[in-house]
Short mmCIF file of C-alpha atoms in Angstrom, two decimals:
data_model
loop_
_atom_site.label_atom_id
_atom_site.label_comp_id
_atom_site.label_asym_id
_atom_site.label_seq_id
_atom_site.Cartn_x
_atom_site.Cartn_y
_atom_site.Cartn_z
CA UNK A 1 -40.62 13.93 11.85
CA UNK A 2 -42.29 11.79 14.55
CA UNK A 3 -41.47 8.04 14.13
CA UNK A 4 -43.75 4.98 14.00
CA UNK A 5 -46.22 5.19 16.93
CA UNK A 6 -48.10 1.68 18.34
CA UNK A 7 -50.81 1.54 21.10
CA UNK A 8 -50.88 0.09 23.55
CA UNK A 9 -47.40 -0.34 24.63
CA UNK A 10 -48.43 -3.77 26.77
CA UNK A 11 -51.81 -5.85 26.99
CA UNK A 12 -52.41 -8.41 28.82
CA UNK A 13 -55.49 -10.98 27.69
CA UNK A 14 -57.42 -14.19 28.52
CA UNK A 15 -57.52 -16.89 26.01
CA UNK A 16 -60.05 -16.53 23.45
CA UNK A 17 -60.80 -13.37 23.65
CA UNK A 18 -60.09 -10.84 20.57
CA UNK A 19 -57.66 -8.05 20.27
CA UNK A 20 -57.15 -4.94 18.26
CA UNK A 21 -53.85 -2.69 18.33
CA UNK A 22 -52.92 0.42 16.41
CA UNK A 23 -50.19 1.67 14.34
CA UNK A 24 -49.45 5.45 13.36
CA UNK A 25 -47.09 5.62 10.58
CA UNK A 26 -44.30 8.54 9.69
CA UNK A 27 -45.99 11.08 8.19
CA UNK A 28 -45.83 10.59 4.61
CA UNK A 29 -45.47 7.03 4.71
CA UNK A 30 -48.35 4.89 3.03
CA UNK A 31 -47.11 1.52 3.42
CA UNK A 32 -47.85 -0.14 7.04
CA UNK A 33 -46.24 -3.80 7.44
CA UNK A 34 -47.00 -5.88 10.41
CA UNK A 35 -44.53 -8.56 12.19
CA UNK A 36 -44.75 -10.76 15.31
CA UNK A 37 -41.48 -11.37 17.09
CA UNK A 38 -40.59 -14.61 18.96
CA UNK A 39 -37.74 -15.69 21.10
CA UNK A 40 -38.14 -19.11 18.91
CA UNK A 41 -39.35 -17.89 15.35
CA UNK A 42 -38.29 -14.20 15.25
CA UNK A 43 -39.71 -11.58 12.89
CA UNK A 44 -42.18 -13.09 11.18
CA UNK A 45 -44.08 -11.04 8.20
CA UNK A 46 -48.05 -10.86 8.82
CA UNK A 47 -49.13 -8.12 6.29
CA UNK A 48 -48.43 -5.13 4.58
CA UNK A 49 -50.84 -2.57 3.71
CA UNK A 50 -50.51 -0.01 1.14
CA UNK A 51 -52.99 3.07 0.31
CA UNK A 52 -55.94 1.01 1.97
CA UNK A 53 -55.20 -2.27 0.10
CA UNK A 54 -53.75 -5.31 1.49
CA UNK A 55 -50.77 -5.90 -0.92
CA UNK A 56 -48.86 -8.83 0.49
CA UNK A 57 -49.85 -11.41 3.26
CA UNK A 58 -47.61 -13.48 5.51
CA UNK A 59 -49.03 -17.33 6.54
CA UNK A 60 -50.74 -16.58 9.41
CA UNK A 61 -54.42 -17.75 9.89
CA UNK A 62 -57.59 -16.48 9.61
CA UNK A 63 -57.45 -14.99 12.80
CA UNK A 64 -54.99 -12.57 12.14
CA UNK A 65 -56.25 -9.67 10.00
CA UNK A 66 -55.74 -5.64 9.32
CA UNK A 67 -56.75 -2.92 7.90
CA UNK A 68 -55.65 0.30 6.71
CA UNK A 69 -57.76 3.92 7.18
CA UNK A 70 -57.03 6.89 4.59
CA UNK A 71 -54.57 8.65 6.75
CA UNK A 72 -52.36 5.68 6.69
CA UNK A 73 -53.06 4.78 10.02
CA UNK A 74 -53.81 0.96 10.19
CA UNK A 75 -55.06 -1.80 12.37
CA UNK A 76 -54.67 -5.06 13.46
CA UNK A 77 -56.76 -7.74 15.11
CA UNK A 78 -56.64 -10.99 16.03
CA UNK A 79 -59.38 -12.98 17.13
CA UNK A 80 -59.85 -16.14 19.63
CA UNK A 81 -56.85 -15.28 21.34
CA UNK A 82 -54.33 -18.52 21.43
CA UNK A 83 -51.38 -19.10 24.47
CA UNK A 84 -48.88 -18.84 20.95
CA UNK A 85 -49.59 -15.39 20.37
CA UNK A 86 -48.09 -14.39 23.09
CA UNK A 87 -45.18 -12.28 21.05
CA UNK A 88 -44.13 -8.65 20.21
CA UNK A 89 -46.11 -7.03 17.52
CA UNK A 90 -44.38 -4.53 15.20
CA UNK A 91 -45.62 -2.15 12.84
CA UNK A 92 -43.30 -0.74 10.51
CA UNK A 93 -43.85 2.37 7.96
CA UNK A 94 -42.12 2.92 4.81
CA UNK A 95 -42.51 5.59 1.58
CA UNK A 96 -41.48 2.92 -0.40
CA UNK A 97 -42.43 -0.49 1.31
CA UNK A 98 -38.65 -1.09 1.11
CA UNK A 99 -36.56 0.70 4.06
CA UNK A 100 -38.94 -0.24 6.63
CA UNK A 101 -39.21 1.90 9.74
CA UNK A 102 -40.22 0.22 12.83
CA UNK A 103 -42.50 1.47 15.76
CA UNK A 104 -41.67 0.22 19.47
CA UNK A 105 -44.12 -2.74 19.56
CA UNK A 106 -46.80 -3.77 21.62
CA UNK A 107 -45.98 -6.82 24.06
CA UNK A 108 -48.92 -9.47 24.11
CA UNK A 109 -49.32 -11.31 26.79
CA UNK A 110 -52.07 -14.43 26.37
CA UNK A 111 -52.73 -16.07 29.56
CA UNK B 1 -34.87 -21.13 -0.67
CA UNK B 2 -35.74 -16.94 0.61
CA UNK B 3 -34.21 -17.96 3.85
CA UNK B 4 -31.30 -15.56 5.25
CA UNK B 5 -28.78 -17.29 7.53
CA UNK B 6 -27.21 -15.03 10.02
CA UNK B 7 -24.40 -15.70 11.71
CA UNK B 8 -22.96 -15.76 14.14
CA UNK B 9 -25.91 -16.45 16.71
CA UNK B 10 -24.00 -14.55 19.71
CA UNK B 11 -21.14 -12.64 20.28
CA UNK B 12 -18.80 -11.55 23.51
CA UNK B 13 -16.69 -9.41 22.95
CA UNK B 14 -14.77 -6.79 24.55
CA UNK B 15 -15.07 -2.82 24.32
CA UNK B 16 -12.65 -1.65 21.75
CA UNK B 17 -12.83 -4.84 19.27
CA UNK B 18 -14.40 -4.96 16.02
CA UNK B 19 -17.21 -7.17 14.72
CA UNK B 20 -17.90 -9.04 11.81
CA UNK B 21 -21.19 -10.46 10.93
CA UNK B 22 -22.78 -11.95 7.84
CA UNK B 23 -25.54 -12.82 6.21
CA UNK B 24 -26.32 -15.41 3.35
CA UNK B 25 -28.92 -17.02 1.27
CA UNK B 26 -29.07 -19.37 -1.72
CA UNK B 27 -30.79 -16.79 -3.32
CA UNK B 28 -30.89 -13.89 -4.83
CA UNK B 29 -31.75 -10.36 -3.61
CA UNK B 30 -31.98 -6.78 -4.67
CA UNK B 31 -32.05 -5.18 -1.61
CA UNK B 32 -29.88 -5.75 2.16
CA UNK B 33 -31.02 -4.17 5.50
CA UNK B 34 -29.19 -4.01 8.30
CA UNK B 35 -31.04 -3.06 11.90
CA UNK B 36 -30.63 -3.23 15.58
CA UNK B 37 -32.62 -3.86 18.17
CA UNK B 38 -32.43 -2.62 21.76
CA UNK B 39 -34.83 -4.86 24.74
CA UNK B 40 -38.10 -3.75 24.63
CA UNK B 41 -37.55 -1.98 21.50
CA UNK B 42 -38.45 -2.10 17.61
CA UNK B 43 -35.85 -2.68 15.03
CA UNK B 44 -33.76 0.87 14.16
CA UNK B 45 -32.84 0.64 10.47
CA UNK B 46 -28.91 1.07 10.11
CA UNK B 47 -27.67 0.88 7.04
CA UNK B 48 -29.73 0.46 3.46
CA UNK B 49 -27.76 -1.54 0.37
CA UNK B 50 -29.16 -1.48 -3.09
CA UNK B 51 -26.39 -2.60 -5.29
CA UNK B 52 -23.92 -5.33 -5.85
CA UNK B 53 -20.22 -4.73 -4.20
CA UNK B 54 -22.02 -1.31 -2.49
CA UNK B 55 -20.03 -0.17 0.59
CA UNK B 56 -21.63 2.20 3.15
CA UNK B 57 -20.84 3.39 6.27
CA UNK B 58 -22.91 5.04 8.98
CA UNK B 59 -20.89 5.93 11.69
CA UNK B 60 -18.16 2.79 12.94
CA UNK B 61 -20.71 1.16 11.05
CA UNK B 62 -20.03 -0.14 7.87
CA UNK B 63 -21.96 -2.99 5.75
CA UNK B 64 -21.49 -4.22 2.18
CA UNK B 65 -24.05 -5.88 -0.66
CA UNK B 66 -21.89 -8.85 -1.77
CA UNK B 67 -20.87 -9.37 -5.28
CA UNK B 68 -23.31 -12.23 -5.60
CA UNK B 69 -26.12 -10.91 -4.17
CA UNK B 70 -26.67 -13.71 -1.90
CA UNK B 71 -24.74 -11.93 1.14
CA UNK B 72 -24.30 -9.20 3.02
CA UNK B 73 -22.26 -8.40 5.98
CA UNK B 74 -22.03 -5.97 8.55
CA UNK B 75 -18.84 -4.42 10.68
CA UNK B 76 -18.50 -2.38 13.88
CA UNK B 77 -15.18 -0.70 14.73
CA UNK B 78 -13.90 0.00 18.04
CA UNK B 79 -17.09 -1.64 20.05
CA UNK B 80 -18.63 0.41 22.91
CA UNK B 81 -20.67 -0.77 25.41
CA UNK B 82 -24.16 1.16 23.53
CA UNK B 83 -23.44 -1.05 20.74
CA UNK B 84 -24.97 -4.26 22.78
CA UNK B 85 -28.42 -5.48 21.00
CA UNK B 86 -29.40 -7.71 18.06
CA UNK B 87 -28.41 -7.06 14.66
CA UNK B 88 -30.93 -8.04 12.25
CA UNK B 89 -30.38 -8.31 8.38
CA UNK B 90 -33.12 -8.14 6.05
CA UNK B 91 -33.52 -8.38 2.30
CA UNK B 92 -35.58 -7.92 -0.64
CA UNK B 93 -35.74 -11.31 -2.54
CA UNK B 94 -35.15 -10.78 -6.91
CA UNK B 95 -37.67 -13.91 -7.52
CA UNK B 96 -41.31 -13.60 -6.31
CA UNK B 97 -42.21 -10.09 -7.35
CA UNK B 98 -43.54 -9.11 -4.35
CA UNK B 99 -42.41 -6.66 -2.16
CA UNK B 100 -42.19 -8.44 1.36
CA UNK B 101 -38.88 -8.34 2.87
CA UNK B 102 -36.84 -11.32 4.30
CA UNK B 103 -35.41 -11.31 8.02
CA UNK B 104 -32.51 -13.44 9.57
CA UNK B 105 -33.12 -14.17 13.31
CA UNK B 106 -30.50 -11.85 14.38
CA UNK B 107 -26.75 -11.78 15.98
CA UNK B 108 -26.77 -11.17 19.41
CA UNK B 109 -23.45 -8.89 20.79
CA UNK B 110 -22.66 -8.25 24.00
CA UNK B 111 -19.71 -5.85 24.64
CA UNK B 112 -18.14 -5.93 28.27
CA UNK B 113 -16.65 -2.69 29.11
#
């Protein structure tokens, strides 16, 4: 089975602007979580999607949002792009929202 | 509170040793995760622990649930240089009801050949 697929790999923006990456899941898998990884605050849980439906949230603001499509495949975007969001963004796929299956990231760069 | 404590932060060791590293909590969880991380990677899931006292092993990996379901710890034998990364643990709080897991902020081992 292919693993956990994100686009793009490495992104570069300008402060305030918005930005939207992508997340294939295992095939199979209907749950899509979403981290951002820090050298200071580590993995830290921004949403999980499941069947369409948001189904937990982490404390992030406004800014930070997702969605899900009906093949699983999900979204997320973040808007009025800060200096702090610089990070690693994860998406992770799981059958069961349990065992969690990570993709390679995308590195965000805010400058 | 959820919080996992990993320890320790870093570790040098040299090829050949084992490792011991732990995680604990003040409270309870269901579920223990252990992954590791490669630069530039995501996390790839090692080991999965669903019950208390559970032993696996995956490899010269092996991790165990502890009895009180606030720990878990993980062990490498005979280290080899492909071993260097961050080990992450993870868990699945009992209290809260929702299904968002917990992550420590990771041991960091080095292994000089």
């Amino acid at each position: 089975k292919a693993g956990v697929t994100q686009t793009p790999r490495y992104l570069i923006k300008t402060r305030g602007q918005q930005v939207t990456l992508s997340c294939s899941p295992i095939s199979g898998h209907r749950s899509v979580s979403w981290y951002q990884q820090t050298p200071g605050q580590g993995l830290q849980f921004l949403f999980e999607y499941f069947s369409e439906t948001q189904r937990n949230k982490g404390n992030f603001p406004g800014r930070f949002s997702g969605r899900q499509f009906s093949n699983s495949r999900s979204e997320m975007n973040v808007s009025t792009l800060e200096l702090g969001d610089s990070a690693l963004y994860l998406c992770a796929s799981s059958w069961t929202g349990t065992e969690q299956y990570f993709g390679p990231g995308t590195r965000l760069t805010v400058t | 509170g959820q919080q996992l404590n990993q320890s320790p932060q870093s570790m040098f060791i040299q090829e050949g040793e084992d490792v011991s590293m732990n995680c604990t909590s003040s409270s309870i969880f269901n579920t223990w995760l252990w992954y590791k991380q490669d630069p530039g990677e995501g996390p790839v899931l090692l080991i999965a622990l669903y019950k208390a006292g559970e032993l696996t092993s995956n490899g010269r990996l092996t991790a165990q649930f502890g009895i009180t379901r606030k720990d878990s710890f993980l062990n490498i034998s005979a280290s080899i240089p492909s071993d260097v990364g961050i080990y992450f643990c993870a868990g699945l709080p009992e209290q809260g009801g929702s299904e968002k897991l917990v992550f420590g902020k990771g041991t960091k081992l080095t292994v000089n050949p």
